[in-house]
Coordinates of C-alpha atoms and ligand atoms in Angstrom, one line a residue:
X43 CA 22.5 -10.3 -0.1
X44 CA 20.3 -11.1 2.8
X45 CA 18.7 -8.0 3.2
X46 CA 16.9 -7.5 0.5
X47 CA 13.2 -6.5 0.2
X48 CA 11.1 -7.4 -1.5
X49 CA 12.6 -10.5 -1.6
X50 CA 14.0 -11.5 -5.5
X51 CA 12.4 -14.6 -7.0
X52 CA 15.6 -15.8 -7.1
X53 CA 19.1 -14.9 -5.7
X54 CA 22.4 -16.7 -6.0
X55 CA 25.5 -15.1 -3.4
X56 CA 28.4 -16.2 -4.5
X57 CA 30.4 -14.1 -1.6
X58 CA 33.2 -11.5 -2.8
X59 CA 32.4 -8.4 -3.4
X60 CA 32.2 -5.7 -5.6
X61 CA 33.5 -1.5 -5.2
X62 CA 32.9 1.3 -6.6
X63 CA 35.3 3.4 -7.8
X64 CA 36.7 6.9 -8.1
X65 CA 36.4 5.4 -12.2
X66 CA 33.8 4.0 -12.3
X67 CA 31.0 4.4 -15.4
X68 CA 27.2 4.0 -15.8
X69 CA 27.1 2.1 -19.6
X70 CA 24.0 1.9 -21.3
X71 CA 23.0 0.3 -24.7
X72 CA 20.7 1.0 -26.4
X73 CA 21.7 4.8 -24.8
X74 CA 17.6 5.9 -25.4
X75 CA 16.1 8.7 -23.7
X76 CA 14.1 6.0 -21.2
X77 CA 17.2 4.1 -20.2
X78 CA 19.3 7.8 -20.3
X79 CA 16.9 9.2 -18.0
X80 CA 17.2 5.5 -15.3
X81 CA 21.4 5.8 -15.5
X82 CA 20.6 9.1 -14.7
X83 CA 18.8 8.4 -11.6
X84 CA 21.7 5.7 -10.4
X85 CA 24.0 7.7 -11.5
X86 CA 22.1 10.9 -9.2
X87 CA 22.1 7.6 -6.2
X88 CA 25.0 7.0 -6.3
X89 CA 26.9 10.3 -6.8
X90 CA 25.2 11.6 -3.4
X91 CA 26.5 8.3 -1.5
X92 CA 30.0 8.3 -2.6
X93 CA 30.9 11.5 -4.4
X94 CA 32.3 10.1 -7.2
X95 CA 31.5 11.4 -10.7
X96 CA 30.2 8.3 -12.0
X97 CA 30.0 9.5 -15.8
X98 CA 27.4 7.9 -18.2
X99 CA 28.5 6.6 -21.5
X100 CA 25.9 6.0 -24.3
X101 CA 26.5 2.9 -26.2
X102 CA 29.3 2.2 -25.4
X103 CA 32.2 0.6 -27.9
X104 CA 33.5 -1.6 -25.6
X105 CA 33.3 -3.3 -22.7
X106 CA 35.6 -1.9 -20.0
X107 CA 36.3 -3.2 -16.5
X108 CA 35.2 -2.3 -13.1
X109 CA 31.9 -0.6 -14.5
X110 CA 27.9 -1.0 -14.3
X111 CA 26.1 -2.1 -18.1
X112 CA 22.8 -1.5 -17.9
X113 CA 21.4 -3.4 -21.5
X114 CA 17.7 -3.7 -22.5
X115 CA 17.4 -6.8 -24.3
X116 CA 14.5 -9.5 -25.2
X117 CA 14.3 -12.3 -23.1
X118 CA 10.6 -13.0 -22.4
X119 CA 10.3 -15.0 -19.4
X120 CA 11.1 -11.5 -17.8
X121 CA 8.3 -9.7 -18.6
X122 CA 7.6 -6.0 -18.3
X123 CA 9.1 -5.0 -15.1
X124 CA 11.9 -8.2 -14.4
X125 CA 15.4 -7.9 -15.0
X126 CA 18.8 -10.0 -14.2
X127 CA 21.1 -8.2 -12.1
X128 CA 25.2 -10.0 -12.1
X129 CA 27.4 -8.4 -9.3
X130 CA 31.1 -9.9 -9.6
X131 CA 34.1 -8.3 -8.4
X132 CA 35.0 -6.7 -12.0
X133 CA 31.7 -5.0 -12.9
X134 CA 27.6 -4.9 -12.4
X135 CA 25.9 -6.0 -15.2
X136 CA 22.0 -5.5 -15.2
X137 CA 19.6 -6.9 -18.0
X138 CA 15.9 -6.4 -18.4
X139 CA 13.6 -6.1 -21.4
X140 CA 11.8 -2.7 -20.2
X141 CA 13.1 0.0 -19.3
X142 CA 11.0 0.1 -15.7
X143 CA 12.7 -3.4 -15.6
X144 CA 16.2 -2.1 -15.5
X145 CA 14.5 0.6 -12.8
X146 CA 13.6 -2.1 -10.5
X147 CA 17.2 -3.4 -11.0
X148 CA 18.9 -0.4 -9.7
X149 CA 16.1 -0.4 -6.9
X150 CA 18.2 -4.1 -5.8
X151 CA 21.2 -2.7 -6.5
X152 CA 20.8 0.8 -4.5
X153 CA 20.0 -1.5 -1.4
X154 CA 22.8 -3.9 -1.9
X155 CA 25.3 -0.8 -1.3
X156 CA 26.0 1.6 1.2
X157 CA 23.5 0.8 4.1
X158 CA 23.8 4.3 5.1
X159 CA 24.0 7.2 2.1
X160 CA 23.4 9.8 4.1
X161 CA 26.8 9.0 6.2
X162 CA 28.7 9.6 2.5
X163 CA 31.3 6.8 2.8
X164 CA 34.3 7.1 0.4
X165 CA 33.3 3.4 -0.9
X166 CA 30.4 1.4 -1.7
X167 CA 30.2 -1.8 -1.7
X168 CA 28.1 -4.3 -3.0
X169 CA 28.3 -8.5 -2.3
X170 CA 28.5 -10.3 -5.7
X171 CA 25.9 -12.7 -6.8
X172 CA 23.1 -13.3 -9.4
X173 CA 19.6 -12.1 -9.2
X174 CA 16.8 -12.9 -11.7
X175 CA 13.7 -11.5 -10.2
X176 CA 10.2 -11.1 -11.9
X177 CA 7.0 -9.6 -10.0
X178 CA 4.6 -11.7 -8.6
X179 CA 1.1 -9.2 -8.7
X180 CA 1.0 -6.9 -11.8
X181 CA -0.7 -4.2 -9.3
X182 CA 1.2 -2.7 -5.9
X183 CA -0.5 -0.6 -5.0
X184 CA -0.3 2.0 -2.1
X185 CA -3.5 4.4 -1.6
X186 CA -2.8 7.6 0.3
X187 CA -6.5 9.7 2.1
X188 CA -5.9 13.2 1.3
X189 CA -9.1 14.0 1.7
X190 CA -9.8 14.1 5.5
X191 CA -6.3 15.6 5.5
X192 CA -5.0 17.7 2.6
X193 CA -1.2 16.5 1.8
X194 CA 1.3 18.6 -0.1
X195 CA 2.6 18.3 -3.6
X196 CA 6.0 18.2 -1.8
X197 CA 4.8 15.6 0.6
X198 CA 3.3 13.6 -1.8
X199 CA 6.4 13.0 -4.1
X200 CA 8.3 12.0 -0.5
X201 CA 6.3 9.6 -0.1
X202 CA 6.3 8.3 -4.4
X203 CA 10.2 8.1 -3.4
X204 CA 9.7 5.6 -0.9
X205 CA 6.9 3.7 -3.0
X206 CA 9.5 3.1 -5.8
X207 CA 11.9 1.9 -3.6
X208 CA 10.3 -0.9 -3.0
X209 CA 9.0 -1.2 -6.1
X210 CA 5.7 -0.3 -5.7
X211 CA 3.8 0.8 -9.0
X212 CA 0.6 2.2 -8.4
X213 CA -0.2 5.2 -6.0
X214 CA -4.0 5.3 -5.4
X215 CA -4.8 8.9 -4.5
X216 CA -8.1 9.0 -3.0
X217 CA -8.9 12.9 -3.7
X218 CA -12.5 13.3 -2.1
X219 CA -14.1 12.9 0.6
X220 CA -17.1 14.0 2.6
X221 CA -14.3 16.3 4.3
X222 CA -13.1 17.9 1.5
X223 CA -11.9 17.4 -2.1
X224 CA -9.1 17.7 -3.5
X225 CA -8.2 18.7 -6.9
X226 CA -9.5 21.6 -9.0
X227 CA -12.6 20.3 -11.9
X228 CA -12.0 23.4 -14.0
X229 CA -15.5 23.1 -15.4
X230 CA -17.3 22.8 -11.2
X231 CA -14.9 25.5 -10.1
X232 CA -16.2 25.6 -6.7
X233 CA -15.8 22.0 -5.8
X234 CA -11.8 22.2 -5.2
X235 CA -12.4 26.2 -3.8
X236 CA -15.2 25.9 -1.4
X237 CA -15.2 21.1 -1.2
X238 CA -11.0 21.7 -0.7
X239 CA -11.7 24.8 2.6
X240 CA -12.6 21.6 4.8
X241 CA -10.9 18.8 6.4
X242 CA -11.2 17.4 9.5
X243 CA -11.2 19.0 12.4
X244 CA -10.8 22.4 10.6
X245 CA -7.3 21.5 9.4
X246 CA -4.8 20.6 6.5
X247 CA -7.6 21.5 4.0
X248 CA -6.7 22.5 0.6
X249 CA -6.5 20.7 -3.4
X250 CA -3.9 20.8 -6.2
X251 CA -4.5 22.4 -9.1
X252 CA -4.7 20.2 -12.1
X253 CA -1.1 21.9 -12.9
X254 CA 0.1 20.3 -9.8
X255 CA -1.3 17.0 -10.4
X256 CA -0.5 17.0 -13.8
X257 CA 3.2 17.2 -11.9
X258 CA 2.2 14.7 -9.6
X259 CA 2.0 12.5 -12.1
X260 CA 4.8 12.7 -13.9
X261 CA 7.0 12.6 -11.2
X262 CA 5.7 9.4 -10.2
X263 CA 5.4 8.5 -14.0
X264 CA 9.1 9.0 -13.8
X265 CA 9.5 6.6 -11.0
X266 CA 7.2 3.3 -12.7
X267 CA 4.1 4.4 -10.7
X268 CA 0.4 5.0 -12.1
X269 CA -1.5 7.6 -9.7
X270 CA -5.3 5.9 -9.8
X271 CA -7.7 9.1 -8.9
X272 CA -10.4 8.1 -7.0
X273 CA -13.7 9.9 -6.5
X274 CA -15.9 8.5 -4.3
X275 CA -19.5 7.9 -4.8
X276 CA -22.6 8.3 -4.5
X277 CA -21.1 8.0 -0.6
X278 CA -18.2 10.0 1.4
X279 CA -19.8 12.7 -0.8
X280 CA -20.5 15.7 1.3
X281 CA -17.5 18.2 0.1
X282 CA -19.5 17.6 -2.9
X283 CA -22.5 18.9 -2.1
X284 CA -21.7 21.8 0.8
X285 CA -19.7 22.8 -2.9
X286 CA -23.2 23.1 -4.9
X287 CA -26.7 22.7 -3.6
X288 CA -28.4 21.2 -6.9
X289 CA -26.4 18.1 -6.4
X290 CA -28.8 17.7 -3.3
X291 CA -32.1 15.9 -3.5
X292 CA -33.6 18.7 -1.8
X293 CA -31.5 21.8 -3.3
X294 CA -29.6 22.9 0.0
X295 CA -26.1 23.0 0.0
X296 CA -24.4 20.9 3.2
X297 CA -22.6 22.4 5.7
X298 CA -18.8 21.7 5.6
X299 CA -18.2 18.5 7.7
X300 CA -14.5 18.2 9.9
X301 CA -16.1 15.3 11.4
X302 CA -14.8 11.5 11.0
X303 CA -18.2 9.5 11.0
X304 CA -19.1 8.4 7.7
X305 CA -22.2 7.1 5.9
X306 CA -24.6 10.1 5.7
X307 CA -23.9 11.5 2.6
X308 CA -25.1 10.5 -1.2
X309 CA -25.8 12.5 -4.5
X310 CA -29.0 12.6 -5.8
X311 CA -29.3 9.8 -7.3
X312 CA -32.6 10.9 -9.4
X313 CA -31.0 14.1 -11.1
X314 CA -29.7 14.4 -14.2
X315 CA -27.6 17.4 -13.2
X316 CA -25.3 14.5 -10.8
X317 CA -25.1 12.2 -13.8
X318 CA -23.2 16.1 -16.1
X319 CA -22.0 16.5 -13.1
X320 CA -20.3 13.0 -12.6
X321 CA -19.1 12.9 -16.7
X322 CA -17.7 15.9 -16.2
X323 CA -15.3 15.3 -13.7
X324 CA -14.3 11.8 -15.2
X325 CA -13.7 13.3 -19.1
X326 CA -11.4 15.8 -16.8
X327 CA -10.0 13.1 -14.3
X328 CA -9.6 10.7 -17.4
X329 CA -7.8 13.7 -19.4
X330 CA -4.7 14.2 -16.4
X331 CA -4.5 10.3 -16.3
X332 CA -2.4 9.1 -18.5
X333 CA -2.7 5.1 -16.4
X334 CA -5.5 2.6 -17.6
X335 CA -7.8 3.3 -14.7
X336 CA -10.0 5.9 -12.6
X337 CA -11.4 4.5 -9.4
X338 CA -14.9 5.8 -8.6
X339 CA -14.8 5.0 -4.8
X340 CA -17.9 2.9 -3.8
X341 CA -17.9 2.0 -0.7
X342 CA -20.0 2.3 2.9
X343 CA -23.5 4.0 0.4
X344 CA -25.3 3.7 3.2
X345 CA -27.7 7.1 2.8
X346 CA -28.2 5.2 -1.1
X347 CA -31.3 3.2 -1.6
X348 CA -29.6 -0.6 -2.5
X349 CA -31.5 -1.2 -6.3
X350 CA -30.3 2.8 -6.8
X351 CA -27.1 1.9 -5.9
X352 CA -26.2 -0.8 -8.1
X353 CA -28.2 1.1 -11.1
X354 CA -25.9 3.7 -10.1
X355 CA -23.0 1.6 -10.3
X356 CA -23.2 0.6 -13.6
X357 CA -23.8 3.8 -15.7
X358 CA -20.8 5.4 -13.7
X359 CA -19.4 1.7 -15.8
X360 CA -20.1 3.4 -18.8
X361 CA -19.2 7.0 -18.3
X362 CA -15.7 5.7 -16.9
X363 CA -15.7 3.8 -20.1
X364 CA -16.9 6.0 -22.2
X365 CA -13.7 8.4 -21.4
X366 CA -11.2 5.1 -22.7
X367 CA -10.4 4.3 -19.0
X368 CA -11.7 1.0 -16.5
X369 CA -13.4 1.5 -13.7
X370 CA -12.2 0.8 -10.1
X371 CA -14.1 0.9 -6.9
X372 CA -14.5 -0.3 -3.7
X373 CA -16.1 -4.4 -3.2
X374 CA -19.1 -3.2 -3.1
X375 CA -19.7 -2.5 -6.8
X376 CA -19.9 -6.3 -6.4
X377 CA -23.3 -6.2 -5.7
X378 CA -24.3 -4.0 -9.2
X379 CA -23.9 -5.4 -13.0
X380 CA -20.3 -4.4 -13.6
X381 CA -18.1 -5.6 -16.8
X382 CA -15.7 -8.0 -16.8
X383 CA -13.2 -4.8 -17.2
X384 CA -14.0 -3.2 -14.1
X385 CA -11.7 -4.1 -10.7
X386 CA -13.2 -4.9 -7.1
X387 CA -10.7 -3.6 -4.4
X388 CA -11.4 -5.9 -1.2
X389 CA -11.5 -4.4 2.0
X390 CA -13.7 -6.5 4.2
X391 CA -14.3 -9.7 1.9
X392 CA -17.6 -9.7 1.8
X393 CA -18.6 -8.9 -1.6
X394 CA -15.2 -9.9 -4.0
X395 CA -17.4 -13.1 -5.3
X396 CA -19.9 -11.2 -6.3
X397 CA -17.1 -9.9 -8.4
X398 CA -15.1 -12.4 -9.9
X399 CA -18.0 -13.9 -10.7
X400 CA -18.9 -11.1 -12.9
X401 CA -15.5 -12.1 -14.9
X402 CA -13.9 -8.5 -13.2
X403 CA -10.4 -9.1 -11.1
X404 CA -9.7 -7.9 -7.7
X405 CA -6.8 -5.9 -5.5
X406 CA -7.0 -6.9 -1.6
X407 CA -6.5 -4.1 1.0
X408 CA -7.7 -6.4 3.8
X409 CA -8.6 -3.9 6.4
X410 CA -6.6 -6.7 9.9
X411 CA -3.3 -7.2 7.5
X412 CA -3.3 -3.9 4.6
X413 CA -4.6 -1.0 6.2
X414 CA -1.6 1.0 7.4
X415 CA -4.3 3.5 9.6
X416 CA -5.1 1.1 11.3
X417 CA -3.5 1.2 15.2
X418 CA -0.6 -0.8 16.1
X419 CA -1.3 -1.5 19.6
X420 CA -3.8 -0.1 22.2
X421 CA -1.1 2.6 23.2
X422 CA -0.2 3.1 19.3
X423 CA -0.9 7.4 19.1
X424 CA -2.5 7.7 15.9
X425 CA -4.7 5.7 14.0
X426 CA -8.1 4.0 14.5
X427 CA -8.6 0.3 15.5
X428 CA -11.9 -1.2 14.2
X429 CA -10.7 -3.7 11.7
X430 CA -8.2 -4.7 15.0
X431 CA -5.2 -3.9 16.0
X432 CA -1.8 -4.1 12.9
X433 CA 1.5 -5.0 13.9
X434 CA 3.9 -5.6 11.7
X435 CA 3.7 -9.6 11.5
X436 CA -0.3 -9.4 11.2
X437 CA 0.5 -7.1 8.0
X438 CA 3.5 -9.6 6.2
X439 CA 2.3 -13.1 7.5
X440 CA -0.9 -13.5 4.8
X441 CA -1.3 -14.7 1.3
X442 CA -3.0 -13.0 -1.2
X443 CA -4.1 -16.3 -2.5
X444 CA -5.4 -18.1 0.2
X445 CA -7.2 -15.1 2.3
X446 CA -10.7 -14.9 1.1
X447 CA -12.6 -18.1 -0.6
X448 CA -13.6 -17.9 -4.5
X449 CA -10.7 -15.4 -4.8
X450 CA -7.5 -17.4 -6.2
X451 CA -4.0 -16.0 -7.6
X452 CA -5.8 -15.7 -11.1
X453 CA -8.6 -13.4 -9.9
X454 CA -6.1 -11.4 -8.3
X455 CA -4.6 -8.5 -10.1
X456 CA -2.6 -7.2 -7.3
X457 CA -2.3 -6.2 -3.7
X458 CA -2.7 -2.4 -1.8
X459 CA -1.7 -0.9 1.2
X460 CA -4.1 1.5 2.2
X461 CA -4.0 4.7 4.2
X462 CA -6.2 6.9 5.3
X463 CA -5.9 9.9 7.1
X464 CA -8.5 11.2 9.8
X465 CA -5.8 10.9 12.4
X466 CA -2.9 11.8 10.6
X467 CA -1.2 15.7 10.2
X468 CA 2.0 15.2 9.0
X469 CA 4.7 13.7 6.6
X470 CA 5.9 12.1 10.1
X471 CA 2.5 10.6 10.6
X472 CA 2.4 9.2 7.0
X473 CA 6.0 7.3 7.2
X474 CA 4.9 6.0 11.4
X475 CA 1.8 4.5 10.1
X476 CA 3.5 2.7 6.6
X477 CA 6.6 1.4 8.2
X478 CA 7.5 -0.6 8.5
X479 CA 3.8 -2.3 7.6
X480 CA 4.3 -1.2 3.8
X481 CA 7.9 -2.6 3.6
X482 CA 5.2 -5.8 4.5
X483 CA 2.8 -5.8 1.5
X484 CA 5.4 -4.0 -1.1
X485 CA 7.0 -7.7 -0.7
X486 CA 3.8 -9.8 -0.5
X487 CA 2.6 -8.2 -3.8
X488 CA 6.2 -8.6 -4.9
X489 CA 7.7 -11.7 -4.2
X490 CA 6.6 -15.3 -4.6
X491 CA 5.0 -16.6 -1.3
X492 CA 6.8 -19.6 -1.5
X493 CA 9.9 -17.9 -0.5
X494 CA 9.3 -15.5 1.8
X495 CA 8.6 -16.0 5.7
X496 CA 8.2 -13.9 8.5
X497 CA 10.9 -14.5 10.5
X498 CA 13.2 -13.8 7.4
X499 CA 11.5 -10.4 7.1
X500 CA 12.0 -9.7 10.8
X501 CA 15.5 -9.7 9.9
X502 CA 15.4 -8.2 6.8
X503 CA 13.8 -5.0 7.6
X504 CA 15.9 -4.9 10.4
X505 CA 18.7 -3.6 7.9
X506 CA 15.9 -1.0 6.8
X507 CA 15.5 0.6 9.9
X508 CA 19.1 1.1 10.6
X509 CA 18.9 3.3 7.0
X510 CA 15.6 4.8 7.5
X511 CA 17.2 5.9 10.4
X512 CA 19.9 7.5 8.4
X513 CA 17.7 8.9 6.5
X514 CA 15.7 10.8 9.2
X515 CA 12.6 8.6 8.4
X516 CA 10.1 8.9 11.2
X517 CA 9.3 5.0 11.7
X518 CA 7.7 2.8 14.1
X519 CA 9.5 0.8 16.0
X520 CA 7.9 -2.7 16.6
X521 CA 8.9 -4.6 19.4
X522 CA 8.5 -8.0 17.0
X523 CA 11.5 -6.8 15.1
X524 CA 14.9 -6.2 16.6
X525 CA 16.1 -3.3 15.4
X526 CA 19.5 -2.5 14.6
Ligands
ACM657 C1 -13.1 2.3 2.7 O1 -12.5 1.8 3.9 N1 -14.3 2.7 3.5 C2 -13.1 0.9 2.4

């Protein structure tokens, strides 16, 4: 029980052992489409680990021994995502108010069992004890930049699998930037066909069709992850400006951009066509998005007049709201008049207080701690270092509630690990930068501050390293951790 990530809110080991047998079943009550689906998720993982049948029994008539019981029951103290997990030598008892809570309990159970599922042990044992667990923050995010380099549906699904394993619940996709536009927009089709045809260094271009994007949304939703789409504006827009000359103030299409410098592009804020364009894009994105939020970027608008910028952000929020969504933007939106429903994502810590004064909540992605694209050290083969070098301990050892003046616990909707892809080409590149820092951010987002400390994390993550190795995950063997 001593290697869980994220650390549960409370944990009481009882020093015995539960062992899965060839006849162990998964009993689920009440049987609903969602509870059966999460049961099947657990069954599939345990079948893979053991080769046992692990049949699912809906609404079992009586309790049997040596089984796994999944139950929904009313307990408001568990909230929308909490769970209670009791392991005894006679059975595993998992209870939650919601299918999401059951899903998180299942992630915990899977970590407690066989550490190396790839080795297919014929036995699957877990230490006994009881856990009651609820997350600290509602927004536990990861951002993936698919604009600088494009990543396939398959790569994004593999990343989603890892996010789910560590109880993250938001995947923010950075879908457009100077270098590429990555989502099909039916009313402006050249955004994808022309804007999507470039990438950093001329490599890894492409875009998701709306059908592919819906497939990602559904895959994530099955794992209780909400996809938050970001279309960056009014800067970081060269790909759109290359696709449509009329979006430029001078009416001349820009050349595709394959560099990595930023801050040179801007939509033309004086033209009405710009707002028609944004309304069409936001309407189509909202229709693809079951989640509450649309991210409008808003960062580094260095080529946009400051007053025009603030008026623009306020107008864009009315468009986002018109389609029933809440606006998220990088912290620069705090300079504009925004509503209390808006959310500002802090990355430098300059404008958070301005957003909070307007009643908005914030998401913390501080570059020095939560930017997974920062190099680990001077020798790191991938990444940048403009925010500094971010070793495992830098990613782990900070508290969202005390990071910035004027930003307290109640202002914080959550925490998000951001992964920009200027230097990343492959899935292995993604995971090398993400692990073991993504797991640090996942713990910050989920676990009580008082319960966690670096020394404990560095010991626990070493056990995860053995599992990552067995599963073929490419990760950074930080010298700060005594890997097993
Ligand atoms: C950012 O890193 N430009 C949000």
